[in-house]
């Protein structure tokens, strides 16, 4: 029996989910729900596509075991999450870190009331990185876990910061790449457990296309002074043509590092644990993590569980397509 | 209320467990059981020490919530594990990979029959590395997880291989350092998912002290030809004095890497996930992992669970001293 997975929202993450499901031995894509089913149908012909608002319709036609919610954290998930977890097990990548506690409890109440499982806030950060932070903090007590992004030469593409630049008057398009500060990484690896300000850990590099005749000095100033997004960071702004942007900034690469450095034993021997990821496509990597969590959501539901779960609440074997005997024999 | 943890077997890992418990906010060391209580008492004065065979005695005196079994996998754990899990929740680092399935079922039957939780085969490998292999395989389906050891210039000290050299006639003492083959690591990172023979991934470096007048040529040959341990590997043998060994080979450093490289999406974008650890002291790092699992064993037992568990069966939040709200707020 295959796990029937549906996709809600067919953007870059949704496309990645579709591709990932095809690589799983125990899952099938039972349908796609979208606000623009006509657009999706032009791209997808072998899977049923329905309007996302027709809940009774897609429940009856798709018969999903799990819905992967691929919408954004700002507008989509706060509305879709509590609504859909009442009718089906869900997985989402809600990534507004400061609002995760509130979202967890909202989802926990809604899902529990209707006997469903909702895995929230997964992907690579929050998600894998949350898990690695907790492992680091648990196995090296007293140390802190640090997250760095954009360690490779290209840096990591930040969609949120790119969007923020696009809100400035006169900007046609933009990409923002985050770079980790190598000296900061080395300080953490040496076990200093430093108190960083955000600007100590990362710098920001912007590629900006502006309207003909736009005031570049004003735009640069507005970027550099944008509170939260750019003001706390050393930021470089590069004005480029539309063609340069298309050539230089193709795809959605991203990479990151979680480092925990502590000491062990009475002689304070150094101990360092790191998790490093390097994704050619950020949304596709996120999608792959979501799909493994759909398997876990299905199994938790089969166990009779309900309510909200994060990656921290799930036994890792639940992510794997392999059964216990195979895991004991070849993966331990 | 503090979790009462006892130590069974007071060698290097046991000492590391003691030190780690002191760094935990929610645990206390309630006692040490040893085959040589007199020896341990010379070293430890502030914690009760009893003979390990006096089970009724230490159960009554220590009142342990969890016992961490710090003995070896060859002779101690196959006997102690099934015996002690009948009377107390246990954690151990059984690391004979090929016998883990058998050991799991033995422990599962024994622990379940008496309503206890036994976390088996944890530490860093098996343990953290098992977890990272399963995460890698689950999040990047179709790829393989590779383990490398000894990536730093010093290499990683292998106790098993050091012991094997010491069995050779004429050898007084020995240390064996494992080195990862850098080209093999790079092939995996590039996503080749190669078929390696063991000798393709690691080389072995031996430091050997021999008896006065011993036949070095014969000893070197016996090392190089030892099946399983050295024959499949490119091996270098260095004969050193007792003093050189003491100076050059102090401590128990070890380090390792788990790499999984796959592709995502229809255009096969590269995706690489790595876990890297670097321990100044291998037994102390193992001890820290065991202690976090003692917390998990206690919580699983409080939940009403029983039977054998591996790191793959435990929600990661159970390792952390922090509660759910703190984890949601600061660790996601």
XYZ file of C-alpha atoms in Angstrom:
664
model
C 0.000 0.000 0.000
C 1.340 3.389 -0.961
C 1.036 6.540 1.125
C -1.242 8.961 -0.737
C 0.292 12.433 -0.635
C -1.290 15.606 -1.988
C 0.362 18.955 -2.668
C -1.261 22.235 -1.634
C 0.288 25.132 -3.565
C 2.304 24.485 -6.702
C 5.325 26.803 -6.730
C 9.013 25.918 -6.539
C 8.601 23.855 -3.361
C 5.493 22.120 -4.714
C 7.364 21.155 -7.903
C 10.188 19.810 -5.754
C 7.736 17.754 -3.701
C 6.321 16.201 -6.844
C 9.774 15.182 -8.036
C 10.765 13.837 -4.623
C 7.636 11.677 -4.328
C 8.570 10.039 -7.636
C 11.835 8.909 -6.025
C 10.098 7.298 -2.992
C 9.263 3.589 -3.071
C 6.256 3.846 -0.747
C 4.418 7.013 -1.805
C 2.268 8.310 -4.617
C 1.126 11.800 -5.542
C -2.678 11.644 -5.376
C -3.393 15.231 -6.424
C -2.499 18.905 -6.448
C -4.679 21.643 -4.933
C -3.944 25.153 -6.152
C -5.449 28.634 -6.161
C -4.758 28.633 -9.911
C -5.685 25.126 -11.069
C -5.805 26.225 -14.725
C -2.172 27.377 -14.591
C -1.053 24.138 -12.898
C -2.982 21.973 -15.362
C -0.920 23.461 -18.184
C 2.170 22.084 -16.490
C 0.815 18.846 -15.005
C -1.278 16.397 -16.990
C -0.837 13.046 -15.243
C -2.111 14.037 -11.773
C -5.535 15.455 -10.841
C -5.471 19.200 -10.124
C -8.285 20.951 -8.253
C -9.113 24.326 -6.774
C -7.759 24.510 -3.238
C -10.996 26.026 -1.918
C -13.013 22.953 -2.954
C -12.064 20.976 0.154
C -14.886 18.419 -0.024
C -14.091 17.935 -3.686
C -10.395 17.179 -3.322
C -10.885 15.103 -0.177
C -13.260 12.837 -2.099
C -11.232 12.708 -5.296
C -7.640 12.587 -3.957
C -8.339 10.528 -0.769
C -5.072 11.879 0.710
C -3.264 10.334 3.679
C -1.176 13.489 4.048
C -1.250 17.010 2.546
C 2.038 18.857 2.112
C 1.339 22.575 2.443
C 3.791 24.377 0.168
C 2.563 27.941 0.722
C 4.435 30.808 2.344
C 4.718 31.476 6.069
C 3.534 35.063 5.886
C 0.085 34.778 4.331
C -0.669 31.184 3.359
C 0.220 28.879 6.246
C -1.308 30.823 9.176
C -4.650 30.473 7.358
C -4.244 27.133 5.541
C -2.560 25.212 8.371
C -5.368 25.364 10.958
C -8.016 24.928 8.242
C -6.599 21.886 6.478
C -5.319 20.037 9.532
C -8.965 19.610 10.493
C -9.577 17.451 7.434
C -6.242 15.722 6.731
C -2.775 15.070 8.218
C -0.506 17.939 7.191
C 3.174 18.829 6.808
C 4.377 22.410 6.432
C 7.517 24.547 6.472
C 6.308 27.478 8.604
C 9.608 29.327 9.048
C 8.803 32.519 10.958
C 10.996 31.520 13.906
C 9.620 34.026 16.415
C 6.042 32.852 15.816
C 6.695 29.102 15.895
C 5.486 28.637 19.523
C 2.171 30.345 18.718
C 1.758 28.448 15.442
C 2.568 25.157 17.179
C -0.203 25.625 19.734
C -2.749 26.764 17.144
C -1.992 23.723 15.021
C -1.842 21.393 18.013
C -5.321 22.392 19.167
C -6.852 22.216 15.693
C -5.252 18.924 14.682
C -5.883 17.241 18.012
C -9.562 18.227 17.985
C -10.028 16.363 14.704
C -7.623 13.463 15.329
C -5.030 14.450 12.756
C -1.248 14.764 12.808
C 0.359 18.063 11.759
C 4.100 18.232 11.340
C 4.984 21.922 11.381
C 8.009 24.078 10.651
C 10.143 21.538 8.882
C 12.584 21.808 6.005
C 16.234 22.601 6.580
C 15.923 25.652 8.852
C 13.703 25.329 10.794
C 13.895 21.560 10.416
C 17.197 19.719 10.071
C 19.061 22.668 11.616
C 16.695 22.686 14.618
C 17.417 18.995 15.123
C 21.172 19.499 14.839
C 21.079 22.440 17.265
C 19.259 20.285 19.824
C 21.615 17.326 19.317
C 24.623 19.628 19.701
C 23.231 21.245 22.840
C 22.240 17.876 24.329
C 25.469 16.005 23.597
C 27.747 18.912 24.554
C 25.991 20.449 27.564
C 26.865 24.064 28.287
C 27.809 24.836 24.697
C 25.761 26.834 22.211
C 24.745 25.883 18.681
C 25.498 28.446 15.969
C 23.970 28.609 12.499
C 25.865 30.019 9.521
C 24.601 30.446 5.974
C 26.344 30.995 2.666
C 29.751 29.439 3.334
C 30.546 28.650 -0.293
C 31.930 31.331 -2.641
C 28.528 32.024 -4.206
C 26.821 32.563 -0.847
C 23.255 31.555 -0.133
C 20.282 33.115 -1.904
C 17.843 34.647 0.590
C 14.361 34.941 -0.872
C 13.105 37.112 1.998
C 15.865 39.672 1.573
C 15.507 39.633 -2.216
C 11.806 40.382 -1.794
C 12.600 43.199 0.642
C 14.803 44.934 -1.950
C 12.079 44.585 -4.586
C 9.742 46.704 -2.432
C 11.992 49.756 -2.967
C 10.753 52.289 -5.506
C 12.680 52.078 -8.775
C 13.822 48.460 -8.274
C 12.839 46.073 -11.058
C 14.378 42.876 -9.713
C 16.915 41.813 -7.093
C 18.782 38.882 -5.552
C 20.406 38.888 -2.138
C 23.211 36.486 -1.267
C 24.196 35.905 2.343
C 27.845 35.169 3.163
C 29.116 33.676 6.407
C 32.063 35.542 7.981
C 34.869 32.918 7.968
C 36.556 34.351 11.085
C 33.291 34.011 13.006
C 32.996 30.340 11.980
C 36.555 29.704 13.133
C 35.919 31.366 16.504
C 32.978 29.031 17.100
C 34.974 25.978 15.987
C 37.729 26.930 18.434
C 35.154 26.617 21.226
C 34.966 30.299 22.182
C 31.138 30.225 22.298
C 31.196 33.965 21.496
C 28.389 36.512 21.903
C 27.804 37.639 18.340
C 25.696 40.438 17.000
C 24.015 39.372 13.709
C 26.433 41.535 11.706
C 29.414 39.642 13.167
C 28.312 36.371 11.588
C 27.111 37.305 8.096
C 27.527 39.865 5.345
C 25.026 40.579 2.576
C 25.597 40.998 -1.153
C 22.854 42.434 -3.355
C 22.403 42.338 -7.133
C 19.851 44.933 -8.150
C 18.197 45.804 -11.463
C 16.716 49.323 -11.507
C 14.394 51.244 -13.780
C 15.928 53.398 -16.484
C 17.035 56.709 -14.932
C 16.398 55.596 -11.334
C 18.345 57.282 -8.517
C 20.894 54.576 -7.671
C 22.372 56.510 -4.756
C 18.954 56.748 -3.097
C 18.190 53.065 -3.739
C 21.553 51.970 -2.359
C 20.985 54.115 0.740
C 17.494 52.679 1.253
C 18.907 49.160 1.070
C 21.826 49.812 3.420
C 19.584 51.507 5.978
C 16.693 49.001 5.920
C 16.164 48.040 9.593
C 16.526 44.362 10.481
C 17.173 43.279 6.906
C 20.369 45.200 6.053
C 21.177 47.928 8.595
C 22.889 45.519 11.066
C 25.088 43.976 8.340
C 28.037 44.883 6.182
C 26.223 45.049 2.851
C 27.467 45.422 -0.719
C 25.073 46.616 -3.426
C 25.828 45.787 -7.082
C 23.679 47.361 -9.790
C 23.403 45.013 -12.754
C 21.424 44.736 -15.977
C 18.477 42.379 -16.292
C 20.631 40.106 -18.466
C 23.493 40.046 -15.966
C 21.041 39.166 -13.194
C 19.540 36.332 -15.229
C 22.955 34.917 -16.043
C 24.654 35.421 -12.706
C 21.768 34.620 -10.396
C 20.131 31.542 -11.926
C 18.614 28.967 -9.592
C 18.166 28.875 -5.841
C 21.431 27.672 -4.321
C 21.858 27.757 -0.572
C 24.088 26.212 2.018
C 24.561 26.309 5.745
C 26.355 25.043 8.802
C 25.357 24.277 12.386
C 28.353 24.178 14.745
C 28.460 23.264 18.404
C 31.773 23.347 20.224
C 32.175 22.331 23.828
C 34.463 20.410 26.117
C 34.387 16.943 27.644
C 35.897 15.391 30.740
C 37.790 16.804 33.703
C 40.602 18.109 31.478
C 38.205 19.968 29.153
C 39.103 18.126 25.977
C 37.721 19.954 22.934
C 34.667 18.506 21.201
C 33.161 19.914 18.013
C 30.101 18.700 16.114
C 29.027 20.215 12.807
C 26.264 19.675 10.301
C 26.865 21.087 6.847
C 24.501 21.172 3.890
C 24.965 22.377 0.369
C 21.870 22.560 -1.797
C 21.945 23.260 -5.530
C 18.253 24.127 -5.099
C 16.956 25.373 -1.777
C 13.232 24.798 -2.542
C 13.911 21.281 -3.872
C 15.942 20.371 -0.780
C 13.159 21.729 1.428
C 10.695 19.678 -0.595
C 12.675 16.475 -0.010
C 12.647 17.049 3.733
C 8.905 17.729 3.665
C 8.267 14.475 1.813
C 10.181 12.412 4.404
C 8.071 14.124 7.063
C 4.899 13.157 5.190
C 5.946 9.535 5.714
C 6.438 10.260 9.424
C 3.065 12.045 9.677
C 1.340 9.048 8.106
C 3.038 6.621 10.500
C 2.329 8.760 13.569
C -1.297 8.888 12.481
C -1.357 5.105 12.014
C 0.038 4.822 15.571
C -3.036 6.693 16.789
C -1.250 9.975 17.525
C -2.763 13.397 16.909
C -1.750 17.033 17.346
C 1.235 19.087 16.236
C 4.752 17.684 15.921
C 8.087 19.236 15.053
C 11.147 17.342 13.836
C 12.181 17.230 17.516
C 9.152 15.106 18.390
C 9.590 12.396 15.761
C 11.670 9.197 16.047
C 14.099 9.452 13.096
C 13.271 5.920 11.881
C 9.846 7.315 10.904
C 11.513 9.324 8.100
C 13.004 6.262 6.473
C 11.446 4.048 3.826
C 13.326 1.121 5.388
C 11.794 -1.106 8.050
C 13.269 -1.751 11.490
C 15.136 -4.928 10.534
C 16.798 -3.234 7.572
C 17.751 -0.229 9.703
C 19.203 -2.442 12.456
C 21.136 -4.496 9.925
C 22.553 -1.886 7.568
C 22.079 1.634 8.959
C 23.121 1.475 12.591
C 13.427 16.014 40.944
C 16.707 14.809 39.505
C 17.162 11.710 37.350
C 19.198 9.190 39.349
C 21.851 7.682 37.088
C 24.260 4.898 38.007
C 27.419 3.830 36.223
C 28.229 0.172 35.610
C 31.937 -0.252 34.855
C 34.388 2.510 35.694
C 36.926 2.799 32.879
C 37.497 5.715 30.502
C 33.857 5.855 29.391
C 32.615 5.544 32.985
C 34.842 8.439 34.064
C 33.511 10.487 31.164
C 29.931 9.691 32.195
C 30.634 10.911 35.712
C 31.992 14.201 34.421
C 29.120 14.663 31.977
C 26.474 14.084 34.651
C 28.029 16.911 36.681
C 27.332 19.241 33.727
C 23.627 18.278 33.520
C 21.032 20.373 35.347
C 18.556 17.530 35.844
C 20.667 14.483 36.756
C 22.673 13.122 39.622
C 25.123 10.259 39.887
C 23.596 7.901 42.450
C 26.358 5.272 42.460
C 29.012 3.282 40.648
C 28.949 -0.514 40.300
C 32.269 -2.109 39.419
C 33.963 -5.501 39.328
C 36.798 -3.854 41.300
C 35.053 -1.602 43.805
C 38.229 -1.252 45.895
C 40.114 0.212 42.922
C 37.289 2.628 42.110
C 36.947 3.732 45.734
C 40.565 4.892 45.646
C 39.586 7.288 42.868
C 36.039 8.207 43.901
C 35.134 9.240 47.432
C 31.946 11.288 47.085
C 29.728 8.683 45.398
C 28.806 5.197 46.704
C 30.698 2.387 44.972
C 29.553 -1.241 45.149
C 30.397 -4.607 43.668
C 28.537 -5.034 40.402
C 27.481 -8.577 41.287
C 25.526 -7.371 44.344
C 22.482 -6.410 42.321
C 20.013 -6.345 45.206
C 22.491 -4.297 47.195
C 23.014 -1.530 44.642
C 19.366 -1.433 43.629
C 18.435 -0.722 47.253
C 21.242 1.711 47.933
C 21.487 3.632 44.639
C 17.748 3.592 43.751
C 18.720 4.230 40.098
C 16.317 5.488 37.439
C 18.796 4.485 34.737
C 22.033 2.474 34.616
C 24.641 3.409 32.012
C 26.535 0.244 31.078
C 30.091 1.284 30.256
C 31.560 -2.162 29.602
C 32.909 -3.524 26.327
C 30.871 -5.022 23.511
C 32.873 -8.216 23.260
C 32.571 -9.715 26.732
C 30.683 -7.353 29.067
C 27.527 -6.120 27.351
C 26.229 -9.406 25.882
C 26.109 -10.682 29.465
C 25.360 -7.506 31.454
C 22.771 -6.008 29.091
C 20.119 -8.744 29.292
C 20.811 -9.240 33.021
C 20.567 -5.625 34.169
C 17.721 -4.499 31.911
C 15.536 -6.856 33.947
C 16.063 -4.719 37.052
C 16.604 -1.161 35.765
C 16.371 1.019 32.632
C 19.684 0.779 30.788
C 21.783 2.603 28.207
C 24.743 0.992 26.455
C 27.150 1.466 23.565
C 27.130 -2.047 22.076
C 29.142 -1.402 18.911
C 29.580 -4.745 17.195
C 27.670 -3.626 14.112
C 27.052 -7.053 12.621
C 25.484 -8.327 15.851
C 23.261 -5.311 16.580
C 20.049 -6.934 15.224
C 20.546 -9.981 17.456
C 21.457 -7.847 20.482
C 18.444 -5.584 19.889
C 16.017 -8.512 19.989
C 17.650 -10.086 23.054
C 17.446 -6.771 24.900
C 13.956 -6.019 23.622
C 12.595 -9.324 24.944
C 14.342 -9.024 28.309
C 13.495 -5.360 28.927
C 9.910 -5.684 27.755
C 9.300 -8.703 29.983
C 10.207 -6.614 33.030
C 8.761 -3.266 31.921
C 12.073 -1.469 31.466
C 13.530 0.693 28.710
C 16.900 -0.248 27.219
C 18.591 2.141 24.846
C 21.216 0.110 23.004
C 24.137 0.747 20.687
C 24.493 4.467 21.167
C 27.481 6.768 21.270
C 28.855 8.341 18.122
C 29.120 5.277 15.881
C 26.799 3.467 16.273
C 24.736 6.333 17.594
C 24.957 9.845 16.140
C 26.408 8.462 12.898
C 23.524 5.967 12.584
C 21.092 8.839 12.957
C 22.904 10.975 10.387
C 23.068 8.072 7.920
C 19.304 7.575 8.216
C 18.585 11.318 7.887
C 20.831 11.481 4.822
C 19.218 8.446 3.224
C 15.702 9.695 4.039
C 16.126 13.291 2.884
C 18.124 12.397 -0.241
C 16.420 9.223 -1.475
C 18.492 7.012 -3.735
C 21.790 8.239 -2.316
C 24.075 6.348 0.048
C 25.540 7.521 3.346
C 29.298 7.083 3.751
C 31.257 7.128 6.995
C 34.874 8.327 7.158
C 37.162 8.385 10.186
C 40.377 10.213 10.934
C 40.111 13.246 8.651
C 42.383 15.494 10.698
C 46.187 15.291 10.360
C 46.534 13.152 13.516
C 43.973 10.601 12.368
C 41.610 8.767 14.688
C 42.813 6.372 17.365
C 41.247 2.930 16.945
C 41.264 0.977 20.195
C 40.240 -2.278 18.507
C 43.112 -2.154 16.032
C 45.577 -1.111 18.744
C 44.498 -4.138 20.780
C 44.891 -6.393 17.741
C 48.544 -5.333 17.317
C 49.204 -5.975 21.004
C 48.274 -9.637 20.543
C 51.359 -10.145 18.327
C 54.328 -11.865 19.989
C 57.090 -9.415 20.848
C 54.826 -6.319 20.911
C 54.869 -4.364 24.185
C 52.434 -1.611 23.291
C 50.801 -0.108 20.198
C 48.506 2.591 18.869
C 46.711 2.516 15.544
C 45.527 5.695 13.843
C 43.002 5.534 11.024
C 43.213 8.100 8.215
C 40.471 8.887 5.725
C 41.580 8.942 2.073
C 40.891 12.557 0.990
C 40.246 11.609 -2.652
C 37.550 9.145 -1.529
C 35.832 11.845 0.541
C 35.863 14.172 -2.469
C 34.384 11.501 -4.745
C 31.470 11.081 -2.331
C 30.985 14.846 -2.004
C 30.871 15.120 -5.792
C 27.851 12.795 -5.722
C 29.462 9.794 -7.409
C 28.011 7.384 -4.802
C 30.955 5.058 -5.530
C 31.343 1.363 -4.708
C 34.306 1.370 -2.356
C 36.301 -1.487 -0.961
C 37.307 -0.753 2.672
C 40.902 -0.049 1.593
C 39.712 2.691 -0.790
C 38.330 4.797 2.062
C 40.920 4.535 4.829
C 44.605 3.917 5.491
C 46.119 2.737 8.772
C 49.154 4.031 10.642
C 50.652 2.008 13.493
C 53.028 3.035 16.268
C 54.524 -0.066 17.841
C 56.807 -0.623 20.833
C 58.580 -3.995 20.721
C 60.595 -6.073 23.169
C 64.345 -5.701 23.106
C 65.737 -7.834 20.293
C 62.323 -8.625 18.787
C 62.164 -9.494 15.082
C 60.722 -6.272 13.649
C 60.454 -7.630 10.126
C 58.304 -10.531 11.339
C 56.132 -8.230 13.476
C 55.619 -5.786 10.608
C 54.668 -8.669 8.312
C 52.205 -10.050 10.860
C 50.557 -6.643 11.152
C 50.357 -6.031 7.402
C 48.917 -9.486 6.754
C 46.385 -9.559 9.604
C 43.060 -10.429 7.921
C 40.217 -7.929 8.312
C 42.209 -5.568 10.515
C 45.101 -4.601 8.220
C 45.371 -6.827 5.143
C 42.706 -4.883 3.160
C 44.347 -1.491 3.900
C 47.413 0.458 2.945
C 49.201 0.302 6.299
C 52.325 2.019 7.618
C 54.131 0.549 10.635
C 56.382 2.808 12.740
C 58.532 1.240 15.451
C 58.956 3.678 18.336
C 60.330 3.682 21.863
C 58.044 3.513 24.870
C 58.815 7.196 25.523
C 58.019 8.246 21.968
C 54.716 6.379 22.151
C 53.776 8.076 25.427
C 54.596 11.504 24.040
C 53.210 11.132 20.559
C 50.128 9.065 21.330
C 48.631 10.660 24.459
C 44.875 10.735 24.859
C 42.090 9.253 22.764
C 41.396 11.678 19.928
C 39.011 10.647 17.180
C 37.018 12.308 14.480
C 34.672 11.330 11.710
C 32.375 12.354 8.901
C 29.074 11.093 7.519
C 28.421 12.288 3.965
C 25.349 11.806 1.828
C 25.299 13.270 -1.657
C 22.299 13.070 -3.942
C 20.294 15.104 -6.382
C 17.009 17.000 -6.179
C 14.422 18.055 -8.718
C 13.923 17.279 -12.400
C 17.264 18.886 -13.332
C 19.208 16.820 -10.783
C 20.566 19.702 -8.751
C 23.337 18.538 -6.439
C 22.555 18.190 -2.725
C 25.133 17.280 -0.089
C 24.604 16.801 3.644
C 27.481 16.127 6.041
C 27.907 15.563 9.741
C 31.399 16.073 11.097
C 32.656 15.483 14.615
C 36.026 16.076 16.168
C 36.570 14.692 19.651
C 39.604 15.461 21.782
C 38.578 12.390 23.765
C 36.642 9.596 22.119
C 35.521 7.888 25.390
C 34.418 11.205 26.905
C 32.407 12.133 23.808
C 30.811 8.679 23.849
C 30.034 9.215 27.531
C 28.283 12.521 26.826
C 26.061 10.876 24.242
C 25.245 8.042 26.643
C 24.225 10.524 29.344
C 21.802 12.343 27.025
C 20.322 8.937 26.198
C 19.907 8.211 29.914
C 17.595 11.239 30.040
C 15.673 9.838 27.076
C 15.472 6.361 28.645
C 14.046 7.870 31.828
C 11.431 9.868 29.896
C 10.434 6.917 27.713
C 10.003 4.879 30.878
C 7.905 7.653 32.448
C 5.768 7.574 29.278
C 5.045 3.912 30.024
C 7.234 2.523 27.245
C 9.304 -0.644 27.569
C 11.664 -2.696 25.397
C 14.772 -1.877 23.387
C 15.318 1.437 21.612
C 18.058 2.751 19.373
C 18.753 6.421 18.661
C 16.508 5.970 15.602
C 13.504 5.236 17.826
C 13.743 8.284 20.111
C 12.246 11.763 19.523
C 15.288 14.091 19.665
C 13.588 16.424 22.181
C 13.968 13.580 24.713
C 17.755 14.139 24.718
C 17.450 17.775 25.747
C 17.341 19.203 29.259
C 15.054 21.933 27.887
C 11.273 21.643 27.949
C 8.994 21.917 24.928
C 8.281 25.648 25.281
C 11.984 26.484 25.498
C 12.740 24.282 22.490
C 9.948 25.862 20.434
C 11.056 29.346 21.401
C 14.838 29.197 21.090
C 15.946 25.989 19.375
C 13.684 25.580 16.356
